[in-house]
């Protein structure tokens, strides 16, 4: 199983409370440790409307990146007209960032917490069909989920007449495989329909018109896994964890010099404390930056290390929660080169449906290429900024905006390093080798 990092005593465990179970698919052990208490309260004590109010009052926001309020999504879905009477709930366990295994850790270590959250969401919005979408290349996850779902059905928590309510709930696991964009909700829904996926214009949002045209709640697996705790312990208790605007906890993939693992952290924790979980920097190195949010993340300088790790503060700083990745960058790295690599990834993964994203991210990537390879133009800083602001808000799925973050945060916080590349064809970190070669060749030429 994928590794967990030890977190400090006293940090709450909403998601991974049962993560140390010997056999995560053992239903009796999970129930003894609290599994399905939330579902029972939801169906026997609350009912759909009070349940949606409880989730809204908890302040739970989607863990898939955007931080949309979960209670509001459920309210819209429950109120939407279902032409053929069908409604769906889809757990997004795709985990698009290839370097992040947070969702996988959760599904491997506690499939029941996701399944229970899915069942509660389905009950809230009146869905009779629920799907867990997972990566086809994670057979362990698939096997555990299938075992957990079969056991929960046999015990009457799911399936026909779940918990003696007269309601039916079918839960299925759907392995999917594709590229980065498959994590985006409208692409995922198309894949589940067996169609080629590109993002769709919204509105209508999937909560109103989603899978096969029916109202569909799409929710990241961590969002769903937060739900049983909220229902079992109450919205007020949940709202006290984390920060006021972003309550609860989240899983973070933390990568440092010697460490790469997953930790559950309360939202609002200063980046400094998250970085500390990765242990010491390599001997003799100093912290230069922290890359927050994955391939389309923001590169934040060491002096922003006290930024709270939560949706709004990170966005204001020019980063985002994104895939839940925090990468520690020491003084050996060149931020311009890092921005170049990330922008290239984002350009390669853009699906191409909207032209400013398709061409704009590619142009950003090309400019970054020439800046790091000794062929900069004096106007490149201006061009990067103008191009990025033209791209933002022109796409269908937000990828176009997110794809500008690595270079824009690099420009904002590491301008002197960028200027060195552009004005003097020099890489202060000595990473952009072609620049050194180009500069060396020029110097040699001048000496002749
Ligand atoms: C390019 C792109 C990739 C995404 N990848 C994922 C992903 O891997 N997993 C995920 O849960 N959400 C991903 N999202 C967000 C989903 O579109 C959607 O907002 C989310 O699944 C909704 O669940 P939540 O409200 O619980 O966050 C991605 C969005 C974009 C634009
Ligand atoms: S913004 Fe980019 S990734 Fe999103 S639909 Fe448009 S081209 Fe595709």
mmCIF file of N, CA and C in Angstrom, residues 42-170:
data_model
loop_
_atom_site.group_PDB
_atom_site.id
_atom_site.type_symbol
_atom_site.label_atom_id
_atom_site.label_comp_id
_atom_site.label_asym_id
_atom_site.label_seq_id
_atom_site.Cartn_x
_atom_site.Cartn_y
_atom_site.Cartn_z
ATOM 1 N N UNK A 42 -28.460 9.266 8.670
ATOM 2 C CA UNK A 42 -29.026 9.995 7.526
ATOM 3 C C UNK A 42 -30.400 9.446 7.165
ATOM 4 N N UNK A 43 -30.513 8.120 7.041
ATOM 5 C CA UNK A 43 -31.787 7.566 6.550
ATOM 6 C C UNK A 43 -32.834 7.438 7.662
ATOM 7 N N UNK A 44 -32.396 7.158 8.885
ATOM 8 C CA UNK A 44 -33.389 6.927 9.940
ATOM 9 C C UNK A 44 -33.760 8.189 10.705
ATOM 10 N N UNK A 45 -32.799 9.119 10.857
ATOM 11 C CA UNK A 45 -33.084 10.289 11.713
ATOM 12 C C UNK A 45 -33.260 11.589 10.939
ATOM 13 N N UNK A 46 -32.554 11.737 9.802
ATOM 14 C CA UNK A 46 -32.546 13.048 9.151
ATOM 15 C C UNK A 46 -33.529 13.161 7.988
ATOM 16 N N UNK A 47 -33.420 12.257 7.037
ATOM 17 C CA UNK A 47 -34.193 12.422 5.799
ATOM 18 C C UNK A 47 -33.456 13.364 4.865
ATOM 19 N N UNK A 48 -33.814 13.320 3.551
ATOM 20 C CA UNK A 48 -33.015 14.034 2.546
ATOM 21 C C UNK A 48 -32.866 15.531 2.791
ATOM 22 N N UNK A 49 -33.930 16.220 3.125
ATOM 23 C CA UNK A 49 -33.820 17.684 3.212
ATOM 24 C C UNK A 49 -32.944 18.121 4.378
ATOM 25 N N UNK A 50 -33.177 17.526 5.534
ATOM 26 C CA UNK A 50 -32.354 17.885 6.708
ATOM 27 C C UNK A 50 -30.899 17.475 6.474
ATOM 28 N N UNK A 51 -30.716 16.382 5.751
ATOM 29 C CA UNK A 51 -29.361 15.914 5.454
ATOM 30 C C UNK A 51 -28.623 16.940 4.589
ATOM 31 N N UNK A 52 -29.286 17.434 3.568
ATOM 32 C CA UNK A 52 -28.647 18.440 2.701
ATOM 33 C C UNK A 52 -28.346 19.702 3.517
ATOM 34 N N UNK A 53 -29.274 20.072 4.400
ATOM 35 C CA UNK A 53 -29.015 21.257 5.243
ATOM 36 C C UNK A 53 -27.795 21.025 6.133
ATOM 37 N N UNK A 54 -27.676 19.792 6.640
ATOM 38 C CA UNK A 54 -26.544 19.464 7.532
ATOM 39 C C UNK A 54 -25.214 19.583 6.773
ATOM 40 N N UNK A 55 -25.184 19.077 5.558
ATOM 41 C CA UNK A 55 -23.943 19.140 4.762
ATOM 42 C C UNK A 55 -23.626 20.600 4.414
ATOM 43 N N UNK A 56 -24.665 21.376 4.068
ATOM 44 C CA UNK A 56 -24.432 22.796 3.766
ATOM 45 C C UNK A 56 -23.899 23.504 5.013
ATOM 46 N N UNK A 57 -24.483 23.210 6.170
ATOM 47 C CA UNK A 57 -24.068 23.891 7.409
ATOM 48 C C UNK A 57 -22.646 23.525 7.811
ATOM 49 N N UNK A 58 -22.201 22.351 7.372
ATOM 50 C CA UNK A 58 -20.833 21.927 7.741
ATOM 51 C C UNK A 58 -19.775 22.750 7.017
ATOM 52 N N UNK A 59 -20.163 23.373 5.891
ATOM 53 C CA UNK A 59 -19.199 24.154 5.103
ATOM 54 C C UNK A 59 -18.323 23.295 4.215
ATOM 55 N N UNK A 60 -18.659 22.010 4.050
ATOM 56 C CA UNK A 60 -17.832 21.110 3.222
ATOM 57 C C UNK A 60 -17.725 21.646 1.799
ATOM 58 N N UNK A 61 -16.481 21.697 1.288
ATOM 59 C CA UNK A 61 -16.229 22.136 -0.099
ATOM 60 C C UNK A 61 -15.510 21.018 -0.843
ATOM 61 N N UNK A 62 -15.759 20.947 -2.142
ATOM 62 C CA UNK A 62 -15.233 19.850 -2.947
ATOM 63 C C UNK A 62 -13.713 19.763 -2.908
ATOM 64 N N UNK A 63 -13.216 18.546 -2.706
ATOM 65 C CA UNK A 63 -11.764 18.328 -2.600
ATOM 66 C C UNK A 63 -11.107 18.100 -3.950
ATOM 67 N N UNK A 64 -11.897 18.099 -5.038
ATOM 68 C CA UNK A 64 -11.322 17.840 -6.363
ATOM 69 C C UNK A 64 -10.577 19.016 -6.951
ATOM 70 N N UNK A 65 -10.550 20.132 -6.247
ATOM 71 C CA UNK A 65 -9.746 21.261 -6.715
ATOM 72 C C UNK A 65 -10.443 22.594 -6.609
ATOM 73 N N UNK A 66 -11.702 22.654 -7.083
ATOM 74 C CA UNK A 66 -12.357 23.962 -7.193
ATOM 75 C C UNK A 66 -12.957 24.442 -5.872
ATOM 76 N N UNK A 67 -13.239 23.539 -4.950
ATOM 77 C CA UNK A 67 -13.754 23.956 -3.644
ATOM 78 C C UNK A 67 -15.199 24.404 -3.671
ATOM 79 N N UNK A 68 -15.989 23.841 -4.587
ATOM 80 C CA UNK A 68 -17.399 24.240 -4.662
ATOM 81 C C UNK A 68 -18.149 23.676 -3.442
ATOM 82 N N UNK A 69 -19.085 24.460 -2.874
ATOM 83 C CA UNK A 69 -19.821 23.972 -1.690
ATOM 84 C C UNK A 69 -20.658 22.726 -2.011
ATOM 85 N N UNK A 70 -20.415 21.675 -1.265
ATOM 86 C CA UNK A 70 -21.053 20.380 -1.548
ATOM 87 C C UNK A 70 -22.565 20.416 -1.303
ATOM 88 N N UNK A 71 -22.977 21.041 -0.203
ATOM 89 C CA UNK A 71 -24.408 21.099 0.108
ATOM 90 C C UNK A 71 -25.186 21.771 -1.014
ATOM 91 N N UNK A 72 -24.604 22.807 -1.594
ATOM 92 C CA UNK A 72 -25.272 23.530 -2.681
ATOM 93 C C UNK A 72 -25.418 22.629 -3.919
ATOM 94 N N UNK A 73 -24.368 21.856 -4.197
ATOM 95 C CA UNK A 73 -24.432 20.935 -5.353
ATOM 96 C C UNK A 73 -25.558 19.918 -5.149
ATOM 97 N N UNK A 74 -25.667 19.394 -3.947
ATOM 98 C CA UNK A 74 -26.705 18.394 -3.663
ATOM 99 C C UNK A 74 -28.099 19.025 -3.765
ATOM 100 N N UNK A 75 -28.211 20.275 -3.285
ATOM 101 C CA UNK A 75 -29.515 20.960 -3.331
ATOM 102 C C UNK A 75 -29.968 21.122 -4.792
ATOM 103 N N UNK A 76 -29.038 21.544 -5.639
ATOM 104 C CA UNK A 76 -29.367 21.747 -7.050
ATOM 105 C C UNK A 76 -29.780 20.419 -7.690
ATOM 106 N N UNK A 77 -29.038 19.372 -7.397
ATOM 107 C CA UNK A 77 -29.335 18.063 -8.003
ATOM 108 C C UNK A 77 -30.691 17.542 -7.520
ATOM 109 N N UNK A 78 -30.947 17.663 -6.223
ATOM 110 C CA UNK A 78 -32.218 17.151 -5.683
ATOM 111 C C UNK A 78 -33.399 17.903 -6.290
ATOM 112 N N UNK A 79 -33.187 19.197 -6.597
ATOM 113 C CA UNK A 79 -34.291 20.019 -7.115
ATOM 114 C C UNK A 79 -34.440 19.912 -8.635
ATOM 115 N N UNK A 80 -33.412 19.378 -9.307
ATOM 116 C CA UNK A 80 -33.443 19.341 -10.778
ATOM 117 C C UNK A 80 -34.474 18.332 -11.271
ATOM 118 N N UNK A 81 -35.058 18.660 -12.404
ATOM 119 C CA UNK A 81 -36.057 17.751 -12.966
ATOM 120 C C UNK A 81 -35.361 16.556 -13.604
ATOM 121 N N UNK A 82 -35.766 15.370 -13.238
ATOM 122 C CA UNK A 82 -35.174 14.166 -13.827
ATOM 123 C C UNK A 82 -36.168 13.602 -14.828
ATOM 124 N N UNK A 83 -35.913 13.891 -16.107
ATOM 125 C CA UNK A 83 -36.894 13.562 -17.148
ATOM 126 C C UNK A 83 -37.350 12.104 -17.073
ATOM 127 N N UNK A 84 -36.381 11.177 -16.960
ATOM 128 C CA UNK A 84 -36.778 9.761 -16.940
ATOM 129 C C UNK A 84 -36.747 9.192 -15.520
ATOM 130 N N UNK A 85 -36.709 10.076 -14.538
ATOM 131 C CA UNK A 85 -36.732 9.628 -13.144
ATOM 132 C C UNK A 85 -35.386 9.163 -12.626
ATOM 133 N N UNK A 86 -34.352 9.192 -13.480
ATOM 134 C CA UNK A 86 -33.042 8.691 -13.028
ATOM 135 C C UNK A 86 -32.189 9.819 -12.476
ATOM 136 N N UNK A 87 -31.466 9.548 -11.439
ATOM 137 C CA UNK A 87 -30.448 10.459 -10.905
ATOM 138 C C UNK A 87 -29.219 9.612 -10.577
ATOM 139 N N UNK A 88 -28.055 10.235 -10.658
ATOM 140 C CA UNK A 88 -26.814 9.486 -10.399
ATOM 141 C C UNK A 88 -25.945 10.238 -9.397
ATOM 142 N N UNK A 89 -25.119 9.464 -8.713
ATOM 143 C CA UNK A 89 -23.999 10.055 -7.972
ATOM 144 C C UNK A 89 -22.734 9.358 -8.463
ATOM 145 N N UNK A 90 -21.731 10.161 -8.810
ATOM 146 C CA UNK A 90 -20.474 9.604 -9.312
ATOM 147 C C UNK A 90 -19.339 10.041 -8.388
ATOM 148 N N UNK A 91 -18.611 9.066 -7.872
ATOM 149 C CA UNK A 91 -17.416 9.372 -7.085
ATOM 150 C C UNK A 91 -16.238 9.470 -8.048
ATOM 151 N N UNK A 92 -15.610 10.640 -8.062
ATOM 152 C CA UNK A 92 -14.465 10.846 -8.958
ATOM 153 C C UNK A 92 -13.190 10.404 -8.230
ATOM 154 N N UNK A 93 -12.760 9.185 -8.561
ATOM 155 C CA UNK A 93 -11.541 8.654 -7.954
ATOM 156 C C UNK A 93 -10.450 8.505 -8.991
ATOM 157 N N UNK A 94 -10.543 9.310 -10.055
ATOM 158 C CA UNK A 94 -9.607 9.127 -11.175
ATOM 159 C C UNK A 94 -8.183 9.540 -10.826
ATOM 160 N N UNK A 95 -8.055 10.616 -10.048
ATOM 161 C CA UNK A 95 -6.710 11.050 -9.657
ATOM 162 C C UNK A 95 -5.842 11.364 -10.860
ATOM 163 N N UNK A 96 -6.148 12.487 -11.538
ATOM 164 C CA UNK A 96 -5.514 12.774 -12.836
ATOM 165 C C UNK A 96 -4.014 13.023 -12.739
ATOM 166 N N UNK A 97 -3.556 13.598 -11.638
ATOM 167 C CA UNK A 97 -2.128 13.933 -11.521
ATOM 168 C C UNK A 97 -1.321 12.650 -11.325
ATOM 169 N N UNK A 98 -0.465 12.337 -12.304
ATOM 170 C CA UNK A 98 0.253 11.053 -12.222
ATOM 171 C C UNK A 98 1.189 10.955 -11.021
ATOM 172 N N UNK A 99 1.541 12.084 -10.419
ATOM 173 C CA UNK A 99 2.491 12.038 -9.298
ATOM 174 C C UNK A 99 1.799 12.067 -7.940
ATOM 175 N N UNK A 100 0.493 11.977 -7.931
ATOM 176 C CA UNK A 100 -0.248 12.106 -6.670
ATOM 177 C C UNK A 100 -1.085 10.855 -6.425
ATOM 178 N N UNK A 101 -0.983 10.313 -5.205
ATOM 179 C CA UNK A 101 -1.728 9.080 -4.931
ATOM 180 C C UNK A 101 -2.678 9.231 -3.747
ATOM 181 N N UNK A 102 -3.123 10.457 -3.475
ATOM 182 C CA UNK A 102 -3.988 10.681 -2.309
ATOM 183 C C UNK A 102 -5.304 9.902 -2.410
ATOM 184 N N UNK A 103 -5.964 9.984 -3.558
ATOM 185 C CA UNK A 103 -7.253 9.292 -3.704
ATOM 186 C C UNK A 103 -7.053 7.779 -3.652
ATOM 187 N N UNK A 104 -5.961 7.354 -4.221
ATOM 188 C CA UNK A 104 -5.653 5.921 -4.196
ATOM 189 C C UNK A 104 -5.438 5.428 -2.765
ATOM 190 N N UNK A 105 -4.694 6.221 -1.981
ATOM 191 C CA UNK A 105 -4.444 5.854 -0.582
ATOM 192 C C UNK A 105 -5.763 5.695 0.152
ATOM 193 N N UNK A 106 -6.659 6.645 -0.062
ATOM 194 C CA UNK A 106 -7.955 6.597 0.617
ATOM 195 C C UNK A 106 -8.745 5.355 0.203
ATOM 196 N N UNK A 107 -8.808 5.111 -1.102
ATOM 197 C CA UNK A 107 -9.604 3.976 -1.590
ATOM 198 C C UNK A 107 -9.010 2.645 -1.167
ATOM 199 N N UNK A 108 -7.687 2.582 -1.144
ATOM 200 C CA UNK A 108 -7.028 1.335 -0.736
ATOM 201 C C UNK A 108 -7.219 1.068 0.753
ATOM 202 N N UNK A 109 -7.108 2.133 1.539
ATOM 203 C CA UNK A 109 -7.069 1.942 2.989
ATOM 204 C C UNK A 109 -8.437 1.946 3.650
ATOM 205 N N UNK A 110 -9.414 2.590 3.002
ATOM 206 C CA UNK A 110 -10.761 2.566 3.574
ATOM 207 C C UNK A 110 -11.818 2.703 2.481
ATOM 208 N N UNK A 111 -12.051 1.625 1.733
ATOM 209 C CA UNK A 111 -13.079 1.718 0.692
ATOM 210 C C UNK A 111 -14.452 2.024 1.268
ATOM 211 N N UNK A 112 -14.703 1.574 2.529
ATOM 212 C CA UNK A 112 -16.041 1.762 3.096
ATOM 213 C C UNK A 112 -16.389 3.233 3.313
ATOM 214 N N UNK A 113 -15.390 4.047 3.639
ATOM 215 C CA UNK A 113 -15.719 5.446 3.935
ATOM 216 C C UNK A 113 -16.195 6.153 2.664
ATOM 217 N N UNK A 114 -15.641 5.756 1.520
ATOM 218 C CA UNK A 114 -16.075 6.355 0.248
ATOM 219 C C UNK A 114 -17.452 5.800 -0.139
ATOM 220 N N UNK A 115 -17.612 4.500 0.010
ATOM 221 C CA UNK A 115 -18.895 3.877 -0.348
ATOM 222 C C UNK A 115 -20.022 4.443 0.536
ATOM 223 N N UNK A 116 -19.739 4.625 1.819
ATOM 224 C CA UNK A 116 -20.764 5.168 2.718
ATOM 225 C C UNK A 116 -21.111 6.615 2.327
ATOM 226 N N UNK A 117 -20.078 7.405 2.024
ATOM 227 C CA UNK A 117 -20.331 8.790 1.596
ATOM 228 C C UNK A 117 -21.157 8.838 0.323
ATOM 229 N N UNK A 118 -20.870 7.909 -0.571
ATOM 230 C CA UNK A 118 -21.611 7.821 -1.838
ATOM 231 C C UNK A 118 -23.076 7.474 -1.563
ATOM 232 N N UNK A 119 -23.297 6.535 -0.656
ATOM 233 C CA UNK A 119 -24.673 6.120 -0.331
ATOM 234 C C UNK A 119 -25.438 7.268 0.333
ATOM 235 N N UNK A 120 -24.754 8.027 1.181
ATOM 236 C CA UNK A 120 -25.425 9.165 1.838
ATOM 237 C C UNK A 120 -25.787 10.222 0.794
ATOM 238 N N UNK A 121 -24.860 10.489 -0.117
ATOM 239 C CA UNK A 121 -25.123 11.480 -1.166
ATOM 240 C C UNK A 121 -26.296 11.028 -2.037
ATOM 241 N N UNK A 122 -26.317 9.739 -2.374
ATOM 242 C CA UNK A 122 -27.395 9.208 -3.216
ATOM 243 C C UNK A 122 -28.735 9.355 -2.496
ATOM 244 N N UNK A 123 -28.749 9.034 -1.222
ATOM 245 C CA UNK A 123 -29.989 9.167 -0.447
ATOM 246 C C UNK A 123 -30.448 10.635 -0.433
ATOM 247 N N UNK A 124 -29.504 11.556 -0.270
ATOM 248 C CA UNK A 124 -29.837 12.983 -0.173
ATOM 249 C C UNK A 124 -30.500 13.500 -1.450
ATOM 250 N N UNK A 125 -29.971 13.079 -2.598
ATOM 251 C CA UNK A 125 -30.481 13.660 -3.861
ATOM 252 C C UNK A 125 -31.514 12.759 -4.538
ATOM 253 N N UNK A 126 -31.768 11.593 -3.962
ATOM 254 C CA UNK A 126 -32.762 10.692 -4.556
ATOM 255 C C UNK A 126 -32.218 9.871 -5.704
ATOM 256 N N UNK A 127 -30.914 9.585 -5.685
ATOM 257 C CA UNK A 127 -30.319 8.765 -6.752
ATOM 258 C C UNK A 127 -30.435 7.287 -6.400
ATOM 259 N N UNK A 128 -30.708 6.478 -7.414
ATOM 260 C CA UNK A 128 -30.754 5.035 -7.169
ATOM 261 C C UNK A 128 -29.550 4.330 -7.794
ATOM 262 N N UNK A 129 -28.729 5.119 -8.506
ATOM 263 C CA UNK A 129 -27.541 4.523 -9.130
ATOM 264 C C UNK A 129 -26.310 5.329 -8.750
ATOM 265 N N UNK A 130 -25.311 4.640 -8.241
ATOM 266 C CA UNK A 130 -24.077 5.314 -7.835
ATOM 267 C C UNK A 130 -22.894 4.592 -8.459
ATOM 268 N N UNK A 131 -21.907 5.382 -8.853
ATOM 269 C CA UNK A 131 -20.746 4.822 -9.564
ATOM 270 C C UNK A 131 -19.471 5.337 -8.908
ATOM 271 N N UNK A 132 -18.520 4.425 -8.700
ATOM 272 C CA UNK A 132 -17.187 4.868 -8.287
ATOM 273 C C UNK A 132 -16.286 4.728 -9.510
ATOM 274 N N UNK A 133 -15.825 5.871 -10.038
ATOM 275 C CA UNK A 133 -14.947 5.841 -11.215
ATOM 276 C C UNK A 133 -13.503 5.850 -10.725
ATOM 277 N N UNK A 134 -12.755 4.804 -11.108
ATOM 278 C CA UNK A 134 -11.369 4.692 -10.650
ATOM 279 C C UNK A 134 -10.458 4.371 -11.828
ATOM 280 N N UNK A 135 -9.183 4.495 -11.606
ATOM 281 C CA UNK A 135 -8.235 4.238 -12.691
ATOM 282 C C UNK A 135 -8.160 2.737 -12.964
ATOM 283 N N UNK A 136 -8.203 2.410 -14.226
ATOM 284 C CA UNK A 136 -8.151 0.999 -14.602
ATOM 285 C C UNK A 136 -6.803 0.363 -14.269
ATOM 286 N N UNK A 137 -5.758 1.223 -14.095
ATOM 287 C CA UNK A 137 -4.435 0.650 -13.813
ATOM 288 C C UNK A 137 -4.189 0.490 -12.311
ATOM 289 N N UNK A 138 -5.260 0.482 -11.521
ATOM 290 C CA UNK A 138 -5.103 0.279 -10.071
ATOM 291 C C UNK A 138 -5.949 -0.923 -9.626
ATOM 292 N N UNK A 139 -5.480 -2.132 -9.981
ATOM 293 C CA UNK A 139 -6.300 -3.321 -9.712
ATOM 294 C C UNK A 139 -6.595 -3.535 -8.232
ATOM 295 N N UNK A 140 -5.680 -3.142 -7.344
ATOM 296 C CA UNK A 140 -5.913 -3.302 -5.907
ATOM 297 C C UNK A 140 -7.113 -2.485 -5.456
ATOM 298 N N UNK A 141 -7.164 -1.260 -5.968
ATOM 299 C CA UNK A 141 -8.268 -0.374 -5.614
ATOM 300 C C UNK A 141 -9.584 -0.981 -6.096
ATOM 301 N N UNK A 142 -9.572 -1.457 -7.329
ATOM 302 C CA UNK A 142 -10.800 -2.021 -7.914
ATOM 303 C C UNK A 142 -11.265 -3.226 -7.092
ATOM 304 N N UNK A 143 -10.301 -4.111 -6.778
ATOM 305 C CA UNK A 143 -10.644 -5.332 -6.038
ATOM 306 C C UNK A 143 -11.230 -4.998 -4.661
ATOM 307 N N UNK A 144 -10.590 -4.079 -3.976
ATOM 308 C CA UNK A 144 -11.056 -3.743 -2.621
ATOM 309 C C UNK A 144 -12.441 -3.098 -2.661
ATOM 310 N N UNK A 145 -12.623 -2.203 -3.624
ATOM 311 C CA UNK A 145 -13.933 -1.559 -3.716
ATOM 312 C C UNK A 145 -15.011 -2.586 -4.016
ATOM 313 N N UNK A 146 -14.715 -3.491 -4.955
ATOM 314 C CA UNK A 146 -15.740 -4.487 -5.310
ATOM 315 C C UNK A 146 -16.075 -5.373 -4.124
ATOM 316 N N UNK A 147 -15.038 -5.751 -3.361
ATOM 317 C CA UNK A 147 -15.292 -6.576 -2.172
ATOM 318 C C UNK A 147 -16.121 -5.799 -1.160
ATOM 319 N N UNK A 148 -15.752 -4.542 -0.943
ATOM 320 C CA UNK A 148 -16.462 -3.725 0.052
ATOM 321 C C UNK A 148 -17.925 -3.535 -0.351
ATOM 322 N N UNK A 149 -18.148 -3.261 -1.623
ATOM 323 C CA UNK A 149 -19.532 -3.025 -2.080
ATOM 324 C C UNK A 149 -20.368 -4.306 -1.934
ATOM 325 N N UNK A 150 -19.768 -5.456 -2.315
ATOM 326 C CA UNK A 150 -20.500 -6.728 -2.194
ATOM 327 C C UNK A 150 -20.832 -7.011 -0.730
ATOM 328 N N UNK A 151 -19.887 -6.777 0.183
ATOM 329 C CA UNK A 151 -20.143 -7.044 1.610
ATOM 330 C C UNK A 151 -21.212 -6.102 2.145
ATOM 331 N N UNK A 152 -21.126 -4.826 1.761
ATOM 332 C CA UNK A 152 -22.103 -3.852 2.272
ATOM 333 C C UNK A 152 -23.499 -4.164 1.743
ATOM 334 N N UNK A 153 -23.558 -4.664 0.508
ATOM 335 C CA UNK A 153 -24.867 -5.041 -0.063
ATOM 336 C C UNK A 153 -25.441 -6.236 0.681
ATOM 337 N N UNK A 154 -24.570 -7.209 0.916
ATOM 338 C CA UNK A 154 -25.018 -8.419 1.604
ATOM 339 C C UNK A 154 -25.551 -8.093 3.003
ATOM 340 N N UNK A 155 -24.922 -7.108 3.638
ATOM 341 C CA UNK A 155 -25.336 -6.731 4.995
ATOM 342 C C UNK A 155 -26.517 -5.755 4.982
ATOM 343 N N UNK A 156 -26.969 -5.361 3.793
ATOM 344 C CA UNK A 156 -28.170 -4.528 3.701
ATOM 345 C C UNK A 156 -27.932 -3.034 3.769
ATOM 346 N N UNK A 157 -26.657 -2.603 3.752
ATOM 347 C CA UNK A 157 -26.403 -1.155 3.763
ATOM 348 C C UNK A 157 -26.666 -0.537 2.390
ATOM 349 N N UNK A 158 -26.505 -1.331 1.343
ATOM 350 C CA UNK A 158 -26.730 -0.874 -0.028
ATOM 351 C C UNK A 158 -27.679 -1.872 -0.683
ATOM 352 N N UNK A 159 -27.962 -1.660 -1.961
ATOM 353 C CA UNK A 159 -28.757 -2.637 -2.708
ATOM 354 C C UNK A 159 -30.245 -2.395 -2.541
ATOM 355 N N UNK A 160 -31.049 -3.451 -2.836
ATOM 356 C CA UNK A 160 -32.492 -3.288 -2.743
ATOM 357 C C UNK A 160 -32.920 -3.074 -1.285
ATOM 358 N N UNK A 161 -33.862 -2.179 -1.080
ATOM 359 C CA UNK A 161 -34.409 -1.894 0.258
ATOM 360 C C UNK A 161 -33.289 -1.620 1.274
ATOM 361 N N UNK A 162 -32.396 -0.714 0.891
ATOM 362 C CA UNK A 162 -31.237 -0.454 1.763
ATOM 363 C C UNK A 162 -31.680 0.004 3.144
ATOM 364 N N UNK A 163 -31.070 -0.586 4.140
ATOM 365 C CA UNK A 163 -31.370 -0.276 5.542
ATOM 366 C C UNK A 163 -32.880 -0.223 5.826
ATOM 367 N N UNK A 164 -33.622 -1.136 5.196
ATOM 368 C CA UNK A 164 -35.082 -1.245 5.391
ATOM 369 C C UNK A 164 -35.832 0.054 5.112
ATOM 370 N N UNK A 165 -35.366 0.804 4.136
ATOM 371 C CA UNK A 165 -36.027 2.076 3.835
ATOM 372 C C UNK A 165 -37.006 1.951 2.674
ATOM 373 N N UNK A 166 -36.979 0.819 2.003
ATOM 374 C CA UNK A 166 -37.791 0.682 0.792
ATOM 375 C C UNK A 166 -37.090 1.288 -0.423
ATOM 376 N N UNK A 167 -35.895 1.884 -0.212
ATOM 377 C CA UNK A 167 -35.163 2.499 -1.322
ATOM 378 C C UNK A 167 -34.134 1.522 -1.864
ATOM 379 N N UNK A 168 -33.877 1.620 -3.160
ATOM 380 C CA UNK A 168 -32.864 0.752 -3.778
ATOM 381 C C UNK A 168 -31.662 1.598 -4.166
ATOM 382 N N UNK A 169 -30.493 1.050 -3.933
ATOM 383 C CA UNK A 169 -29.290 1.761 -4.385
ATOM 384 C C UNK A 169 -28.294 0.772 -4.964
ATOM 385 N N UNK A 170 -28.065 0.874 -6.280
ATOM 386 C CA UNK A 170 -27.023 0.033 -6.878
ATOM 387 C C UNK A 170 -25.719 0.827 -6.945
#
